[in-house]
Coordinates of C-alpha atoms and ligand atoms in Angstrom, one line a residue:
X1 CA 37.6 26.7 88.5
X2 CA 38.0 27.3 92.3
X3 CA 40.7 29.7 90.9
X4 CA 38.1 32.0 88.8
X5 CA 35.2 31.7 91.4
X6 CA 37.5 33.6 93.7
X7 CA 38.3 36.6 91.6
X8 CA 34.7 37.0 90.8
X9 CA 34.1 37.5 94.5
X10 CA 37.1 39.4 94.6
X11 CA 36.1 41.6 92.4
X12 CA 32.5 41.9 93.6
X13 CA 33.9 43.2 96.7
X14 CA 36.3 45.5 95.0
X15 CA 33.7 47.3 92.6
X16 CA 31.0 47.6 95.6
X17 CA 27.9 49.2 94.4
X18 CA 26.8 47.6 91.3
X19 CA 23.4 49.0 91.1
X20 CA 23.0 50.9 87.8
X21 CA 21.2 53.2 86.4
X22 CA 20.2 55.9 83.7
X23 CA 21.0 59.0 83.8
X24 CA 18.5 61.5 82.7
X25 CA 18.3 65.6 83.2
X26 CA 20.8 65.0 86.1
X27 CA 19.0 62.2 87.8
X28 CA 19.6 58.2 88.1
X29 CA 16.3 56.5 86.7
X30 CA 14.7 53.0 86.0
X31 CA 13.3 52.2 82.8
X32 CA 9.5 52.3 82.5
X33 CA 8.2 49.1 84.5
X34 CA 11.4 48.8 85.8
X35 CA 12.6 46.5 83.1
X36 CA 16.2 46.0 82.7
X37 CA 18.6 43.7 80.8
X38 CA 21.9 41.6 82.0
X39 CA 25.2 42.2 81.8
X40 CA 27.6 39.6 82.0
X41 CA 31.4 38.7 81.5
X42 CA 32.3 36.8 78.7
X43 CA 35.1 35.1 80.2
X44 CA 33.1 33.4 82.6
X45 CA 29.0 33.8 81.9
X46 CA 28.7 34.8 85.0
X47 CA 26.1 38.4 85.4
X48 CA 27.6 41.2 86.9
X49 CA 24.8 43.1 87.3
X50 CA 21.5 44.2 85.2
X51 CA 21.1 47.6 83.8
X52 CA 17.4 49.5 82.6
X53 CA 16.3 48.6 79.3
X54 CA 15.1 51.7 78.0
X55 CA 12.9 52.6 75.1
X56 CA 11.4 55.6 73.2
X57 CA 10.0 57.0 76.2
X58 CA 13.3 57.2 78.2
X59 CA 15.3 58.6 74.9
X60 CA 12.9 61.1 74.7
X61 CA 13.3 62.4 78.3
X62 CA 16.6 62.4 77.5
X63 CA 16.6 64.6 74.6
X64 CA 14.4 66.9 76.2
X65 CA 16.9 67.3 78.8
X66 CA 19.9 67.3 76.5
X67 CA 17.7 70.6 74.7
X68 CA 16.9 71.9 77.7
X69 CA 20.3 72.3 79.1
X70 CA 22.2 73.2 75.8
X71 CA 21.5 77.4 76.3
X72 CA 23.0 77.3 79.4
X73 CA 26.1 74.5 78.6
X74 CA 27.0 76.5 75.4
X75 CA 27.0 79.7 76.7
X76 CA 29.3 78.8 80.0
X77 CA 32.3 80.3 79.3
X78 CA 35.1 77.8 77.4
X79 CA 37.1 78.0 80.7
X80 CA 34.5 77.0 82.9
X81 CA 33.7 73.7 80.3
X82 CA 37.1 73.2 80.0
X83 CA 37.4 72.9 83.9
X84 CA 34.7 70.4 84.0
X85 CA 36.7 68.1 81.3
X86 CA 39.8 68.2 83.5
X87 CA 38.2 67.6 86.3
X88 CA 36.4 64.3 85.0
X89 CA 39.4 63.5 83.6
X90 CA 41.6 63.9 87.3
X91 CA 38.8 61.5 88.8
X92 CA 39.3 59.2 85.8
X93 CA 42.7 58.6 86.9
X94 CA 42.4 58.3 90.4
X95 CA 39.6 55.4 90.0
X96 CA 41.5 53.8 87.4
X97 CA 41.8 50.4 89.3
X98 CA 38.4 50.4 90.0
X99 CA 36.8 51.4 86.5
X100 CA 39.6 49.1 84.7
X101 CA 38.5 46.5 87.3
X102 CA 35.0 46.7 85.8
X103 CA 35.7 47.0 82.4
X104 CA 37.7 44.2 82.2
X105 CA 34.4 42.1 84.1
X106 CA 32.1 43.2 81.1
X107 CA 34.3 43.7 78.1
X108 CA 37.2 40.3 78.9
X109 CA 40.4 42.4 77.9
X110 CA 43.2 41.7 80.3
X111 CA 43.6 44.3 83.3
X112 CA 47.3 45.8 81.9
X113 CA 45.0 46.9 78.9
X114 CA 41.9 47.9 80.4
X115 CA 44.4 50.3 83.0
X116 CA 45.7 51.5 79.4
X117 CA 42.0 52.4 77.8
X118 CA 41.2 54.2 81.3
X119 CA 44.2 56.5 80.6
X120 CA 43.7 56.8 77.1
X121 CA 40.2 57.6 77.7
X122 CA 41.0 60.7 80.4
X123 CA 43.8 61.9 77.8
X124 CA 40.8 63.1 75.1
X125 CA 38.8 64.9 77.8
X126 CA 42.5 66.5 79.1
X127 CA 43.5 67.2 75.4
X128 CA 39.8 68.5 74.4
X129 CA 40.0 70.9 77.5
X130 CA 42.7 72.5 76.2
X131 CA 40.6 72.4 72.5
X132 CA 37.6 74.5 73.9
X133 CA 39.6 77.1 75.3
X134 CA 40.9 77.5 71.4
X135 CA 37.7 77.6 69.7
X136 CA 38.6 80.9 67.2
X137 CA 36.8 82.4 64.6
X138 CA 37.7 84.9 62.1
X139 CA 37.5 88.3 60.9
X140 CA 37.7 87.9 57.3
X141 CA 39.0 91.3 54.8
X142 CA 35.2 92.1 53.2
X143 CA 34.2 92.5 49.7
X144 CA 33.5 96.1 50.4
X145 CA 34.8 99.5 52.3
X146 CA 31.5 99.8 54.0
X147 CA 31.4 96.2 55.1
X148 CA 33.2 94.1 57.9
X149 CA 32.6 89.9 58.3
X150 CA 33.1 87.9 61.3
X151 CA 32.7 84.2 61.4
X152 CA 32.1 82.6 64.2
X153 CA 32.2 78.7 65.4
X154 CA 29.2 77.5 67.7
X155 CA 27.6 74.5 69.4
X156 CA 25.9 72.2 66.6
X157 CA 23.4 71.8 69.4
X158 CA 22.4 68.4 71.2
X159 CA 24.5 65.5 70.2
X160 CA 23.4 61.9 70.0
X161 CA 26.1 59.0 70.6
X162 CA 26.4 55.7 70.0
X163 CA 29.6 53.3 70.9
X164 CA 30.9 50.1 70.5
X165 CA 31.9 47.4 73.0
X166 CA 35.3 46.9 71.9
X167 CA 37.0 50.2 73.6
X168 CA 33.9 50.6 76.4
X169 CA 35.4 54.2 77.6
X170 CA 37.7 55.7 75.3
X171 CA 35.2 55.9 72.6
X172 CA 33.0 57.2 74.5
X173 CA 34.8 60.2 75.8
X174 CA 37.2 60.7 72.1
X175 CA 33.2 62.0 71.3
X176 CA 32.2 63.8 75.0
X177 CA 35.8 65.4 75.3
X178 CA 34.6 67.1 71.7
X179 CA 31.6 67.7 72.1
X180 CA 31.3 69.4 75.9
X181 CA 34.4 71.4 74.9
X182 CA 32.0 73.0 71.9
X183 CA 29.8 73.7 73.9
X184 CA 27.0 70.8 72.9
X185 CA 24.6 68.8 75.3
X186 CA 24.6 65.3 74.9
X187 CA 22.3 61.6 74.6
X188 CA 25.1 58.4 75.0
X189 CA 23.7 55.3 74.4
X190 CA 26.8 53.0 74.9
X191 CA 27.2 49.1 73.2
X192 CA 24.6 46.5 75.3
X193 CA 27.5 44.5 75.7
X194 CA 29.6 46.8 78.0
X195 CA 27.7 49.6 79.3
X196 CA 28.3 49.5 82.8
X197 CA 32.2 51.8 82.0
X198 CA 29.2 54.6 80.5
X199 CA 27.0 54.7 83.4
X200 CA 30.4 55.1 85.6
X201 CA 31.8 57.8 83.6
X202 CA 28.3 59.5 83.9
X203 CA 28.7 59.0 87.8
X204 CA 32.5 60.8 87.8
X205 CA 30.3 63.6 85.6
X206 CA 27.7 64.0 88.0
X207 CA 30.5 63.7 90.9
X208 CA 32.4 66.9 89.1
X209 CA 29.9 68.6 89.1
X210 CA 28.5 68.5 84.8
X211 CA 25.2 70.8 85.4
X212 CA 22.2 68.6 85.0
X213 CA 21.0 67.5 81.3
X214 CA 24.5 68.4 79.9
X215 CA 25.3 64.3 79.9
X216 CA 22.9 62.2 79.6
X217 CA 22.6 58.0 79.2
X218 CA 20.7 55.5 77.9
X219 CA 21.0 52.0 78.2
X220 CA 18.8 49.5 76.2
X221 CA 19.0 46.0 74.5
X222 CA 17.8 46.9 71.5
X223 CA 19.5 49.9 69.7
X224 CA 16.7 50.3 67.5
X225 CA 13.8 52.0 69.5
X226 CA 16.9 54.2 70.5
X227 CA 18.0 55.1 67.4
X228 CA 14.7 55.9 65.6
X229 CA 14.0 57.8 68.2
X230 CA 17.0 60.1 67.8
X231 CA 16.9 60.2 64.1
X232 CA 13.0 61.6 63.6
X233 CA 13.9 64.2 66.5
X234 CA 14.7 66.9 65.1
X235 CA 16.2 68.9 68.0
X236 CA 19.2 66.1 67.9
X237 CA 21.5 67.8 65.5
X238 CA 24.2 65.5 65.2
X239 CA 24.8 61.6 66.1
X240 CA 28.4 61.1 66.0
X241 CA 28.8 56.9 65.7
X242 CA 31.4 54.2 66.0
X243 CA 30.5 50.5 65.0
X244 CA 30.5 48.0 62.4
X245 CA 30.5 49.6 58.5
X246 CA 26.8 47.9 57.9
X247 CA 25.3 50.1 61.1
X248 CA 27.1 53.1 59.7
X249 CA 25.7 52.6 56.1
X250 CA 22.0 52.3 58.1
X251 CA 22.6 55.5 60.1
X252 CA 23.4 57.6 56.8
X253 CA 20.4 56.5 55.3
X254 CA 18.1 57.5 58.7
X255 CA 20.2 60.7 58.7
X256 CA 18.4 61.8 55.3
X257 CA 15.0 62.1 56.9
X258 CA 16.0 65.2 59.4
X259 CA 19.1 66.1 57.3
X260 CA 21.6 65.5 60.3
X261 CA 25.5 65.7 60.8
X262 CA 26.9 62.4 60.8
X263 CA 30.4 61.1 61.9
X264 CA 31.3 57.4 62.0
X265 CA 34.3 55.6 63.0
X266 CA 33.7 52.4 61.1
X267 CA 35.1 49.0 60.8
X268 CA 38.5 48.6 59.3
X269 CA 41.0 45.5 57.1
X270 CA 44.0 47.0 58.4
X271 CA 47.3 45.4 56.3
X272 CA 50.3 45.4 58.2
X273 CA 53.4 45.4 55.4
X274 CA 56.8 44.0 56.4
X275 CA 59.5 44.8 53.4
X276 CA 62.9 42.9 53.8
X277 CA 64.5 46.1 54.7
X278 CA 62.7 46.4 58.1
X279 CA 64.1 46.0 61.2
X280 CA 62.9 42.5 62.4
X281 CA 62.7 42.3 65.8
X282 CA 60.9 45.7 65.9
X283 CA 58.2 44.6 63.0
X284 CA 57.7 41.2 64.9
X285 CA 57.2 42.8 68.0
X286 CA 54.9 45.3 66.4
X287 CA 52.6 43.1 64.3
X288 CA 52.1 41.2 67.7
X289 CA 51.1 44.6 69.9
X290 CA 48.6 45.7 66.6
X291 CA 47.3 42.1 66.2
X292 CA 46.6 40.9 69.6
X293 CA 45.8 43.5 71.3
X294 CA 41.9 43.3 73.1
X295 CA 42.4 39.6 71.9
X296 CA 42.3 41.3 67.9
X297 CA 39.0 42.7 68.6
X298 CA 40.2 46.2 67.6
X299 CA 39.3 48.4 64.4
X300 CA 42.8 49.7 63.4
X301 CA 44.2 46.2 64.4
X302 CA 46.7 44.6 61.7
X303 CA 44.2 42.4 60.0
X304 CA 46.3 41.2 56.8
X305 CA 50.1 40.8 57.7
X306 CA 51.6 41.4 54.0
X307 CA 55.5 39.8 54.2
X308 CA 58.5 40.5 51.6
X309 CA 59.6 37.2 49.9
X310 CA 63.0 37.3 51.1
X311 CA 61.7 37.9 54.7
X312 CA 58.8 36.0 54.6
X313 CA 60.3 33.1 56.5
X314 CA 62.9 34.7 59.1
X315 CA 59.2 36.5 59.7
X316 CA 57.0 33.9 60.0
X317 CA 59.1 31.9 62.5
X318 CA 59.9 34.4 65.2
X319 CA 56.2 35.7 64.9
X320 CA 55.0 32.7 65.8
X321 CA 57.6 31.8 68.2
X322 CA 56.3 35.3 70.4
X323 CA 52.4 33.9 69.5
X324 CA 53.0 30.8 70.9
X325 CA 54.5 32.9 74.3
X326 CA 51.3 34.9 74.8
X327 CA 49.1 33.7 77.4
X328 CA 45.3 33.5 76.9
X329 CA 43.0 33.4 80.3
X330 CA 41.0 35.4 82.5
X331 CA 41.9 39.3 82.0
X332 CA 41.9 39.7 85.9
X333 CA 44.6 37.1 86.2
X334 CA 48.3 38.7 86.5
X335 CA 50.2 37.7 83.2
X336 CA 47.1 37.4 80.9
X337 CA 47.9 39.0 77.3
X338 CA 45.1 37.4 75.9
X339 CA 41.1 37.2 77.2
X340 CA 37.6 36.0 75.6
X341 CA 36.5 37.1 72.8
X342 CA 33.3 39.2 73.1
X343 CA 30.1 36.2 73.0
X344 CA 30.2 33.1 70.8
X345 CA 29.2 34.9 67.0
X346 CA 32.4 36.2 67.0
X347 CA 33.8 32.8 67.5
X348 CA 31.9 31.7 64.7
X349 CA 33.4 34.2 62.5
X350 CA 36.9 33.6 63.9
X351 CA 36.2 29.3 63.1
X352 CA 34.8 30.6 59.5
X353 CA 37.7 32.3 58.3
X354 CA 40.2 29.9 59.6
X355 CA 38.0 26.9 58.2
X356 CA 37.9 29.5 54.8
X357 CA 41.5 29.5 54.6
X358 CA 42.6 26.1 55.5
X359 CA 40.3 24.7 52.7
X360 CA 42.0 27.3 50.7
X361 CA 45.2 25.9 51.3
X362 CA 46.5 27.2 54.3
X363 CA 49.1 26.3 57.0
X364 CA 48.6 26.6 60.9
X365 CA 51.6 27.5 62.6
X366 CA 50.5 27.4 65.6
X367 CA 46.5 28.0 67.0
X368 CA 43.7 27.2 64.7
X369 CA 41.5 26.0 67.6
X370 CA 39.5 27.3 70.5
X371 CA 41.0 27.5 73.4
X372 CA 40.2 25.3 76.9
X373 CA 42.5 26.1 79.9
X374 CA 41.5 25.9 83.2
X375 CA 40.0 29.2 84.0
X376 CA 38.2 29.7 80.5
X377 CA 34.5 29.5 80.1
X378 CA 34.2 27.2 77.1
X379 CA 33.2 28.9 74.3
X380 CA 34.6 32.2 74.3
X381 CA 38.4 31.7 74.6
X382 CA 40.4 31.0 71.1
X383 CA 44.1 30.2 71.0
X384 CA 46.1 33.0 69.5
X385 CA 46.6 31.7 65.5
X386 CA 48.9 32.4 62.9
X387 CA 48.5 31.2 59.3
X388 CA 50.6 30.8 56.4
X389 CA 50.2 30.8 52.9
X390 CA 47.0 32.9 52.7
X391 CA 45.8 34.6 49.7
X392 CA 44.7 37.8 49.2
X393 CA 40.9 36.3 48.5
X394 CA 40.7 34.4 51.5
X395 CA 38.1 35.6 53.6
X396 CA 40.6 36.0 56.4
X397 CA 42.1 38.8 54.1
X398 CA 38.7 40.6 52.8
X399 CA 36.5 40.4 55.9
X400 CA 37.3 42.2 59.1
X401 CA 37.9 39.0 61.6
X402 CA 38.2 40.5 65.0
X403 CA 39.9 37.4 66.6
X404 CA 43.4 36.7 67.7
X405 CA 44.1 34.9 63.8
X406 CA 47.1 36.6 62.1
X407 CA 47.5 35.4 58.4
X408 CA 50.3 35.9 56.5
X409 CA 51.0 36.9 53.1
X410 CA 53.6 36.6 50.9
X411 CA 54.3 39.3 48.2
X412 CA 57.2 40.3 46.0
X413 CA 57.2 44.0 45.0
X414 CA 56.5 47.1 46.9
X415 CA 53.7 48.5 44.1
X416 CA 51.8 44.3 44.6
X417 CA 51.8 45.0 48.7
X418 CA 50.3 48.6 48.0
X419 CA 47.7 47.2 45.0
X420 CA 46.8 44.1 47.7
X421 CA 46.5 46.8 50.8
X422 CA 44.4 49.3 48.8
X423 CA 42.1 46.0 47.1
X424 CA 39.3 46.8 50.0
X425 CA 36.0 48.9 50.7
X426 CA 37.8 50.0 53.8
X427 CA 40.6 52.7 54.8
X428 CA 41.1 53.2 58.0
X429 CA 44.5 52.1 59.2
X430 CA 47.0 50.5 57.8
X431 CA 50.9 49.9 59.0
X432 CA 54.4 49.5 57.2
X433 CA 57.8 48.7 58.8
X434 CA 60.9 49.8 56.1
X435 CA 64.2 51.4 57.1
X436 CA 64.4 53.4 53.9
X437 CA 63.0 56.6 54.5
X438 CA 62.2 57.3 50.7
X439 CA 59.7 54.0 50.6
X440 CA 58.2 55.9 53.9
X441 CA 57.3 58.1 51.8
X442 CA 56.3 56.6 48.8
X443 CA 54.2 54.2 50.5
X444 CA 52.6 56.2 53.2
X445 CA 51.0 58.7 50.3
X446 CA 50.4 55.2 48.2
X447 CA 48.4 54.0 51.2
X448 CA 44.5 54.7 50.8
X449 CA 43.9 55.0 54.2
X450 CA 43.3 57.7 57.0
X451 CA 45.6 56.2 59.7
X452 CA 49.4 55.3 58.6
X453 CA 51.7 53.7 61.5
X454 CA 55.0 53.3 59.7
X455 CA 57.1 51.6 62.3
X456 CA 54.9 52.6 64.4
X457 CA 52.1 49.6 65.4
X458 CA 49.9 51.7 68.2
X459 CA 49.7 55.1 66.2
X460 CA 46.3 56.3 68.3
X461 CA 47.0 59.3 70.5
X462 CA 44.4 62.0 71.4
X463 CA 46.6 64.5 69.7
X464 CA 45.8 62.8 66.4
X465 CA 43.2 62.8 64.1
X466 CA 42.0 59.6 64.2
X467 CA 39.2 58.6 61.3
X468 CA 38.8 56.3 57.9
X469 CA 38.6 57.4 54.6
X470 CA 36.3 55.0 51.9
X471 CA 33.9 52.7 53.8
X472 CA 35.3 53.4 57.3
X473 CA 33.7 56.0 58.0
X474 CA 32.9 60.0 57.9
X475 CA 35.0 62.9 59.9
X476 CA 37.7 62.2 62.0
X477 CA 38.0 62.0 66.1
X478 CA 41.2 63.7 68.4
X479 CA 43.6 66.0 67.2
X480 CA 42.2 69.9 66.8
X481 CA 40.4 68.3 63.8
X482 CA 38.3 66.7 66.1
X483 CA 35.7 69.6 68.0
X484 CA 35.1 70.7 64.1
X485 CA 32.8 67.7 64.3
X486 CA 31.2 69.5 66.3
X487 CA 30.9 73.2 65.2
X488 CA 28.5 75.0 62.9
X489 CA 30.6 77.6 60.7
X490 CA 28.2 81.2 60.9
X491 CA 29.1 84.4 59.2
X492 CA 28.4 87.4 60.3
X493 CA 28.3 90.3 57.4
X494 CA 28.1 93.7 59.0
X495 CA 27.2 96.7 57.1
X496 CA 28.9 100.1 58.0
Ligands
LIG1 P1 27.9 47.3 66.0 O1 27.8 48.2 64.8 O2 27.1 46.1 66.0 O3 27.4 48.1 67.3 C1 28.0 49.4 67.6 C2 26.9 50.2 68.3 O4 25.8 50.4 67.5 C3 26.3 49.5 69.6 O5 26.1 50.5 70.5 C4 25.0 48.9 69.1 O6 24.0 48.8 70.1 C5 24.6 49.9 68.1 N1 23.7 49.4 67.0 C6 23.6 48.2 66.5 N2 22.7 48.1 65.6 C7 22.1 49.3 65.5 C8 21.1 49.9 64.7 N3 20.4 49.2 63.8 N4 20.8 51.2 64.9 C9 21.4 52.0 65.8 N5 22.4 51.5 66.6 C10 22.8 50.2 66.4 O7 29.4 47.1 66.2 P2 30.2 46.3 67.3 O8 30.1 44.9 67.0 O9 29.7 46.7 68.7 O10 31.6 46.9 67.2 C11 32.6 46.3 66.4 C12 32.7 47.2 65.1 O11 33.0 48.5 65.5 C13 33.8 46.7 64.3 O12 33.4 46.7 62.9 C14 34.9 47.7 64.5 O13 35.8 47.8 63.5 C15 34.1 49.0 64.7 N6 34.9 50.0 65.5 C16 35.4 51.0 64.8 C17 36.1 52.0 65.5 C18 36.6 53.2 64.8 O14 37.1 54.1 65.5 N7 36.6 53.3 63.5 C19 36.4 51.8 66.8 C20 35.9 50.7 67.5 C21 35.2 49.7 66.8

């Protein structure tokens, strides 16, 4: 305990300032009656800091500033936006130990990681800098002598966001590096969990010099004030979402009332195949790096590990050999692969599925209960599990768990892995490992999913277009597919 008081001073010292607020039309505000919320760190309970609890009031004032400054933002020249972007993203990088620091405090993930997700965050506004500066139209042959048609691609306008607490940066900026590069201004409201990386990412804006109103953000306990707001306003164009499947489905429904663009990055039941022709070492090693990653609390993370009869058992013991090697703890302490979960519902719903499956008639090979070393806060911390024997009807296997459980299933033909992959509402990512490079094929188009890692376990790159297809989610996020998102199509039919 002495060990864990220590790096919470530690860290105090190293993150300094801790004061935060919102940032609105350029400058740092309170909420009204200066009410705020807390924000704590799950590994320990301990509160980092408070933040303003905003309302209808401060959204508002934000999307009047977010309107205000979109003539100006959109018509700044795509090299002058594109500077901004690269410039946010250089300061990104040279604070990384220090916004890493802090996002490992509020969102638990180990350090190594949270380095990782500040890089991975800066590499969509470096990749979307290079996206503005590329925004073409057309001139398109006309239907007449006398006629000529230009199409253009502009702004959508003023852009509401809303992220999750899983990946507290990168999914923020995989939606600003987009949407600044088009030109649009913007309202973030990020997850009440972790919004402290948001409000620093709005300081490295301010610090580079984003003209005022262009990024704006609102904090607030409750989402819903927030969101109402945004959805009867109908100046906000676009909200562009990533969260849990039944807060997408609500969105699209709010959506209807001032017609608005949608896109939502949804949750996700990725199956991870192993066929006995893979490579075993390199599908062991990448079913851990997919599965345990952020402690499994990831939406394209291997959720269903689907295993080849005649490999099933080679598989299942030097899987759970490497899961019994990982080390769970504190994610500031060197060596720690695995931290807390997010806050104790999600260890309800890690105990319910393994409880599901046990009663079921499934085997723990190792894990199956929380976990209660020396530097964890008890509650949050569960011991990395793998289970045998499960069945495609487990709940494990149909609900999304977002723990560090890995159950494994065993199957006997290529078309019964593809039928039990495809048996779910959601299609987002989904991973094979095969050394045949006709099945590649085969089962990649098979796959009814938007993200396919065949031997390949971390697939996500800004350069990709990351996005579901079924009930995870609308449009897709990175690659040059991802500033359409954020373009209006407009014609232009002259006459001669
Ligand atoms: P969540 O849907 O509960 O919350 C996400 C965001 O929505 C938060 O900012 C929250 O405040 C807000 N929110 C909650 N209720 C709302 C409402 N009624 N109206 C408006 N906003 C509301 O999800 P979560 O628990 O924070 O995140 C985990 C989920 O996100 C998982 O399902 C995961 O798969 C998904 N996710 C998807 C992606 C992707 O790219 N597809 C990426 C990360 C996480």
């Amino acid at each position: 305990m002495q060990n864990l008081i220590d790096i919470e001073k530690i860290t105090t010292e190293t993150i300094g300032d801790t004061s935060y607020k919102l940032l609105i039309g350029g400058e740092w505000q309170t909420a009204a009656g200066n009410s705020t919320f807390p924000v704590d760190n799950p590994a320990t309970g301990v509160v980092l800091s408070s933040v303003p609890d905003a309302g209808v009031r401060e959204t508002q004032a934000a999307i009047d500033a977010a309107s205000a400054a979109l003539p100006g933002w959109s018509e700044t020249p795509a090299l002058a936006r594109a500077a901004l972007l690269r410039k946010v993203a250089a300061l990104m990088l040279e604070r990384r130990e220090r916004l890493a620091t802090i996002m490992t405090l509020e969102q638990g993930k180990p350090l190594s990681e949270a380095l990782g997700e500040v890089a991975y965050a800066a590499s969509f506004l470096s990749w979307f800098a290079g996206e503005a500066e590329r925004i073409y139209g057309q001139v398109v042959p006309a239907s007449a002598g006398n006629k000529r048609i230009l199409v253009l691609r502009q702004p959508i306008g003023v852009v509401a966001m809303i992220t999750p607490w899983n990946f507290p940066a990168a999914m923020l900026t995989r939606k600003l590096g987009p949407a600044l590069a088009a030109g649009c201004t913007v309202v973030c409201k990020p997850a009440e969990q972790t919004p402290l990386s948001a409000i620093e990412l709005g300081k490295l804006f301010v610090e580079a010099g984003a003209p005022a109103g262009v990024v704006n953000i609102i904090t607030c306990q409750d989402p819903v004030p927030f969101s109402e707001t945004i959805f009867k306003d109908d100046r906000v164009r676009m909200v562009s979402f990533t969260g849990s499947t039944e807060v997408g489905k609500l969105l699209i429904k709010q959506s209807a009332e001032t017609v608005k663009r949608v896109s939502l990055e949804l949750g996700g039941n990725a199956p991870f195949i192993v066929f006995d022709d893979a490579d075993l070492d390199a599908a062991v090693q990448g079913a851990i790096d997919s599965k345990f990653r952020n402690a499994g609390q990831t939406c394209v993370c291997a959720n269903r590990i689907l295993v080849q009869a005649g490999i099933y058992q080679r598989f299942a013991e030097a899987f759970t050999k490497k899961v019994i090697e990982l080390k769970v703890g504190n994610g500031l302490q060197p060596g720690t692969d695995i931290g807390p979960l997010i806050d104790l519902p999600a260890r309800t719903k890690v105990e319910r599925h393994i409880a599901n499956a046990t009663q079921g008639g499934a085997r723990v090979l190792t894990g199956g209960t929380p976990w209660t070393g020396a530097a964890g806060r008890e509650g949050t911390f569960w011991t990395p599990t793998v289970l045998a024997d499960v069945t495609p009807d487990m709940l494990v296997s149909v609900e999304e768990t977002f723990g560090p459980v890995a159950p494994l299933i065993s199957f006997t033909h290529e078309d019964e892995a593809i039928r039990i992959a495809n048996d779910t509402p959601y299609g987002l990512a989904a991973y094979f490992y095969t050394r045949d490079v006709s099945r590649v094929f085969r089962v990649a188009e098979k796959l009814e999913y938007g993200i396919i890692g065949a031997n390949d376990a971390l697939p996500s790159t800004a350069q990709a277009p990351f996005g579901g297809v079924k009930q995870s989610g609308l449009g897709r996020e990175g690659g040059s597919f991802g500033i359409d998102e954020y373009l209006e199509v407009k014609y232009i039919s002259i006459g001669l």
